[in-house]
Amino acid sequence: MASKDAKKKDPVFSLISGTVAGGVEGVITYPTEYVKTQLQLQAGGKLQPGEYRFKGPIDCLVTTFKQRGFFAIYTGVGALAIGNAAKAGVRFLTYDQIANQLRDKDGKLSGVRSLLAGLGAGMTEAALVVTPSETIKTKLIHDRNSQTPKYKGLVHGTKTILQEEGFSGIYRGVGPVMARQGANSAVRFSCYSTFRQWLQNYRGQGEAPLPSAYTFAAGAMAGIVTVYTTMPLDVVKTRMQSLEARQLYKNSVDCLIKVVKANGVLSLWKGTTPRLARLIFSGGIVFTVYEQVYNGLSVFKSN
């Protein structure tokens, strides 16, 4: 019988492993995030003068590459990579510590308790890291679409946003971000835990660490479920962080209503394909890197 203490995660290892995993995942999958954001910005808003309306994710990627070059699809990557590393560190640290408190006397974590730990982790990372980093990223991408971009890069863009709008400028849309991130992490962690346990049982080697292929598969499957259950929250979040959000929407509910009226209910799943591509790979990458780094640190500590 495993003890509860034996199952507890080391908070320092959780933070380091999550931060490394988030940074690696953010850089590798950023082009899909760029495309998703571009499509969502056009879903319920007016086009900038001279702006081309993309027909879909492939058209967005090809047109951007032809008109602005390869590095244009990495516009805003600095904000997202730094934010991704920070939020993954906070997410895994928070999840592991909440999970430590929710485990039963045998050290096991039920699906419902994993869901609650994920919800707490998601809302914590949204408040501390996700909202400011994603707001800046969205504004940088949106600004790049205009004929006369005013932001010269991550540092200049952030400084300008703070000067013009104050801290509220980078915390716009905090409500839908917390809702989306809480739902994301609740679904993602509970699904990952379930799929991981299934694969552990299928492999039949007890609690021995799973190979990377198994953790990647569990993370990828968790990503698929997460996308389809939380996409409407993601669309509202992106629209609330756009440059014209203050003029177009009173609040998140008003944004939701206007997007549906303008483009129909299915527009709430706008950008699903690139987000699906990103979360399949990001889910696989982030959980695999996390598990490998955490296991490596544990081995190093024991030696």
mmCIF file with all atom_site columns, C-alpha atoms in Angstrom, residues 25 31 49 57 59 113 117 120 167 169 171 173 193 201-202:
data_model
loop_
_atom_site.group_PDB
_atom_site.id
_atom_site.type_symbol
_atom_site.label_atom_id
_atom_site.label_alt_id
_atom_site.label_comp_id
_atom_site.label_asym_id
_atom_site.label_entity_id
_atom_site.label_seq_id
_atom_site.pdbx_PDB_ins_code
_atom_site.Cartn_x
_atom_site.Cartn_y
_atom_site.Cartn_z
_atom_site.occupancy
_atom_site.B_iso_or_equiv
_atom_site.pdbx_formal_charge
_atom_site.auth_seq_id
_atom_site.auth_comp_id
_atom_site.auth_asym_id
_atom_site.auth_atom_id
_atom_site.pdbx_PDB_model_num
ATOM 1  C CA . GLU A 1 25  ? 5.956   23.856 -25.651 1.00 0.00 ? 25  GLU A CA 1
ATOM 2  C CA . PRO A 1 31  ? 2.614   29.281 -35.233 1.00 0.00 ? 31  PRO A CA 1
ATOM 3  C CA . PRO A 1 49  ? -8.100  49.377 -43.496 1.00 0.00 ? 49  PRO A CA 1
ATOM 4  C CA . PRO A 1 57  ? -6.023  28.452 -41.085 1.00 0.00 ? 57  PRO A CA 1
ATOM 5  C CA . ASP A 1 59  ? -4.792  30.487 -46.023 1.00 0.00 ? 59  ASP A CA 1
ATOM 6  C CA . ARG A 1 113 ? -10.552 15.656 -6.984  1.00 0.00 ? 113 ARG A CA 1
ATOM 7  C CA . ALA A 1 117 ? -7.178  20.638 -8.377  1.00 0.00 ? 117 ALA A CA 1
ATOM 8  C CA . GLY A 1 120 ? -7.787  25.824 -8.843  1.00 0.00 ? 120 GLY A CA 1
ATOM 9  C CA . PHE A 1 167 ? -2.696  47.984 -15.754 1.00 0.00 ? 167 PHE A CA 1
ATOM 10 C CA . GLY A 1 169 ? -5.049  47.480 -20.351 1.00 0.00 ? 169 GLY A CA 1
ATOM 11 C CA . TYR A 1 171 ? -5.927  42.776 -17.507 1.00 0.00 ? 171 TYR A CA 1
ATOM 12 C CA . GLY A 1 173 ? -10.815 40.141 -20.319 1.00 0.00 ? 173 GLY A CA 1
ATOM 13 C CA . SER A 1 193 ? -4.764  11.653 -15.072 1.00 0.00 ? 193 SER A CA 1
ATOM 14 C CA . ASN A 1 201 ? -2.812  -0.318 -16.278 1.00 0.00 ? 201 ASN A CA 1
ATOM 15 C CA . TYR A 1 202 ? -2.498  -1.372 -19.932 1.00 0.00 ? 202 TYR A CA 1
#
